[in-house]
Short mmCIF file of C-alpha atoms and ligand atoms in Angstrom, two decimals:
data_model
loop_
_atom_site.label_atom_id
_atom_site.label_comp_id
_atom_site.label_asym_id
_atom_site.label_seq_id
_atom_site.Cartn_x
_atom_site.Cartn_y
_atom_site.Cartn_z
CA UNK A 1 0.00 0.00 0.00
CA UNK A 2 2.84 2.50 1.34
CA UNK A 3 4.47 2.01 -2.13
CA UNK A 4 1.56 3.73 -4.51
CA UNK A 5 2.40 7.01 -2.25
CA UNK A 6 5.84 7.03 -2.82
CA UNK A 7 5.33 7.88 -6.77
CA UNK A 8 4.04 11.49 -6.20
CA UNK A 9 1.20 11.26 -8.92
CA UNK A 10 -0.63 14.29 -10.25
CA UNK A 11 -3.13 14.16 -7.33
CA UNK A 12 -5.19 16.77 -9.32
CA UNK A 13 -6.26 14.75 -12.29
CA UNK A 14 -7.27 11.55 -9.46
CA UNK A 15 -10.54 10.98 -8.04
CA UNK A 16 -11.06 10.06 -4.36
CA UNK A 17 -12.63 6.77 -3.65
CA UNK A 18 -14.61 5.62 -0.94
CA UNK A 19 -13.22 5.15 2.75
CA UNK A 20 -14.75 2.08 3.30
CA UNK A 21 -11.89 -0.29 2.73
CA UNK A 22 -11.29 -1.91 6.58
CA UNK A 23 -7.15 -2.49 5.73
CA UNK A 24 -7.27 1.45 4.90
CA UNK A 25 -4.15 3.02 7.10
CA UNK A 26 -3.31 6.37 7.49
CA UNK A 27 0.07 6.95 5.58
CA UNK A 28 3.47 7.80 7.57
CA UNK A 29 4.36 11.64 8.10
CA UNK A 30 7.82 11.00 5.46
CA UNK A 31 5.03 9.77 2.80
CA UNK A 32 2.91 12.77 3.30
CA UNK A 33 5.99 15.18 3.18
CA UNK A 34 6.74 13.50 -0.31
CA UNK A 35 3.31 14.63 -1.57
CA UNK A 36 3.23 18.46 0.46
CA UNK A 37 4.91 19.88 -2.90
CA UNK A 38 1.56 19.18 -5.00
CA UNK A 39 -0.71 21.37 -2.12
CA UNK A 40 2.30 23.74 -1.41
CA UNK A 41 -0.85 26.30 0.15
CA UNK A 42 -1.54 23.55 2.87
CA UNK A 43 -0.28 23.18 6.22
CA UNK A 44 0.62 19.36 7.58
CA UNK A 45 -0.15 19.69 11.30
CA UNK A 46 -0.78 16.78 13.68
CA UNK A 47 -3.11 17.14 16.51
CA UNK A 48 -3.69 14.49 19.06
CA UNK A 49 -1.40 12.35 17.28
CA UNK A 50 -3.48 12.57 13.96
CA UNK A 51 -1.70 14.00 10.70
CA UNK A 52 -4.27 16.78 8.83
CA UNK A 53 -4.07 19.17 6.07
CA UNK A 54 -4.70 23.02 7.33
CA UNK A 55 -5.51 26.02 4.99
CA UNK A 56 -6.76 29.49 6.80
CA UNK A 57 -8.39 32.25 4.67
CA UNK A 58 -9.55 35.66 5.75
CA UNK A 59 -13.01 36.32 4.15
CA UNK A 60 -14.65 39.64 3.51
CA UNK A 61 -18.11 39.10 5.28
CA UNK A 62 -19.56 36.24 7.65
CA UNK A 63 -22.11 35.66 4.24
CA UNK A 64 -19.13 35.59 2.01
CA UNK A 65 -17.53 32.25 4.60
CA UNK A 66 -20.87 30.88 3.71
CA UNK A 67 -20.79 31.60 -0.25
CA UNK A 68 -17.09 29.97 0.28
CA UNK A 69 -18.51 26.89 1.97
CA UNK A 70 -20.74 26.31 -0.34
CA UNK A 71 -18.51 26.00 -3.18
CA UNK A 72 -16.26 23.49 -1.40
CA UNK A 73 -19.63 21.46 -0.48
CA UNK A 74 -20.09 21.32 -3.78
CA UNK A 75 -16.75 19.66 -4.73
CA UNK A 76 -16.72 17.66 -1.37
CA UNK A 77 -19.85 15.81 -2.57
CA UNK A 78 -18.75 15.51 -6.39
CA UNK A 79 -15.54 13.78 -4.52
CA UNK A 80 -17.23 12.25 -1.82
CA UNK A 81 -14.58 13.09 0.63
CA UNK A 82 -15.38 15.97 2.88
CA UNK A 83 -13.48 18.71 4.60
CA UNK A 84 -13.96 19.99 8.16
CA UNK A 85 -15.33 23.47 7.77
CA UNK A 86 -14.33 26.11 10.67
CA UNK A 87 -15.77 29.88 10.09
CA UNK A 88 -14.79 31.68 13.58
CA UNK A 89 -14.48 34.98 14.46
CA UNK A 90 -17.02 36.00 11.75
CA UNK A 91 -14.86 36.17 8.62
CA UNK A 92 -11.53 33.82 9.33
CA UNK A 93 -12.61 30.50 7.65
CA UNK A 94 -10.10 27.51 8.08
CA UNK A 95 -10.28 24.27 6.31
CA UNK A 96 -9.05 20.79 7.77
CA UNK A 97 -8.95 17.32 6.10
CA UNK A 98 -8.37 14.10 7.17
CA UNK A 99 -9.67 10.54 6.65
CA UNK A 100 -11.83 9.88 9.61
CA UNK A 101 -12.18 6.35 8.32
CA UNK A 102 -8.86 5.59 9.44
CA UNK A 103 -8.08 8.65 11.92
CA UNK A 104 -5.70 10.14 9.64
CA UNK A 105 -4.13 11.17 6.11
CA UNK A 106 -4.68 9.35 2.68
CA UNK A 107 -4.68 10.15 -0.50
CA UNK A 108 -8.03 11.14 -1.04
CA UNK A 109 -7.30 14.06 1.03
CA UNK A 110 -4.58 15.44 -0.51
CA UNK A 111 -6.77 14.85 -4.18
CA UNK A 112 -9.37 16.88 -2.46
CA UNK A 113 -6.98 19.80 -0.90
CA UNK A 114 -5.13 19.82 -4.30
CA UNK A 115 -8.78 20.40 -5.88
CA UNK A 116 -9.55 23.02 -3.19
CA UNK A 117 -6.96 25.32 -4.72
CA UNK A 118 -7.56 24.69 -8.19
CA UNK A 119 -10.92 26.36 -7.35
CA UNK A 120 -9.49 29.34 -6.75
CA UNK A 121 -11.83 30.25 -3.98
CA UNK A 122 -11.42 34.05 -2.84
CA UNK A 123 -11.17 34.99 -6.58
CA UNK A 124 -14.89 32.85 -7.21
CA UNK A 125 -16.59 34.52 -4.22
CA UNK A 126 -14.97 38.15 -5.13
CA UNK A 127 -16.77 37.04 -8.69
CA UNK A 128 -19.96 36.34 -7.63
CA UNK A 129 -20.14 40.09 -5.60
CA UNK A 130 -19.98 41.67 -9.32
CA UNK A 131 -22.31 39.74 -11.01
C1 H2B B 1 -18.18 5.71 1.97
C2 H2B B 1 -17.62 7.11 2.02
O1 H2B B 1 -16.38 7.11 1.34
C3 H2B B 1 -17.35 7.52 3.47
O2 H2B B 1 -18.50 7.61 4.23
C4 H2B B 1 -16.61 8.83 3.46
C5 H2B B 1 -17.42 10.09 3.32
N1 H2B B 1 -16.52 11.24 3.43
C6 H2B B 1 -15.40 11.16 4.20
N2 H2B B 1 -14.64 12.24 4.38
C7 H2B B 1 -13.54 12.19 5.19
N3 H2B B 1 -12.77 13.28 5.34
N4 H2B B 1 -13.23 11.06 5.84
C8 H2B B 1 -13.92 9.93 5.74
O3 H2B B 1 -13.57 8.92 6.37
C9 H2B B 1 -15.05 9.93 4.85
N5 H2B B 1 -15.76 8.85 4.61
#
């Protein structure tokens, strides 16, 4: 299993599949390091022992964290791997993701944080203001 992660593959053109596989493991810190360069916006933190992928954006209104949620719902589903969401402090929004299946990192969330960016998120929500 460890050796598929040691190719870094172009997690951006891969699909996530489901986390219902009972051997699924969450991959070592070095193997996650090797794949950090393809979502080079992300944080790696571990908290309580569990490896996660951390991104922080400031927002321009509590409505426009929402607008932003909604968008990465929207790919969550389409994926069917799903972020945690935190919007504190009315317009600081913070993405985390993890495999809870397996109470840490696999490759499904690095697909889905590599997809995150693609989507270019403050630029869409700036968008939608104008239109
Ligand atoms: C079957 C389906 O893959 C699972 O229920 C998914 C749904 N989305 C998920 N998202 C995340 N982040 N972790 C999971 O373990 C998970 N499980």
């Amino acid at each position: 299993m460890a050796e598929q992660y040691m190719m870094p593959t172009c997690l951006i053109e891969k699909k996530c599949v489901p986390c219902n596989l009972k051997e699924l493991r969450p991959m070592d810190e070095d193997v996650a390091h090797t794949l950090m360069p393809q979502v080079d916006k992300w944080n790696l933190v571990k908290e309580s022992g569990v490896l996660k992928l951390r991104q922080s954006w400031t927002v321009k209104s509590f409505t426009k964290g929402l607008e932003f949620f909604k968008i990465v719902a929207n790919l969550a589903e389409n994926e069917g791997h799903h972020p945690d969401l935190h919007l504190v402090n009315w317009n600081n929004v913070t993405i985390e993701i993890w495999t809870h299946a397996c109470g840490g990192l696999t490759e499904n969330d690095f697909i889905l944080a590599a997809k995150i960016d693609k989507l270019n998120l403050l630029e869409q929500i700036r968008r939608n203001a104008s239109e």
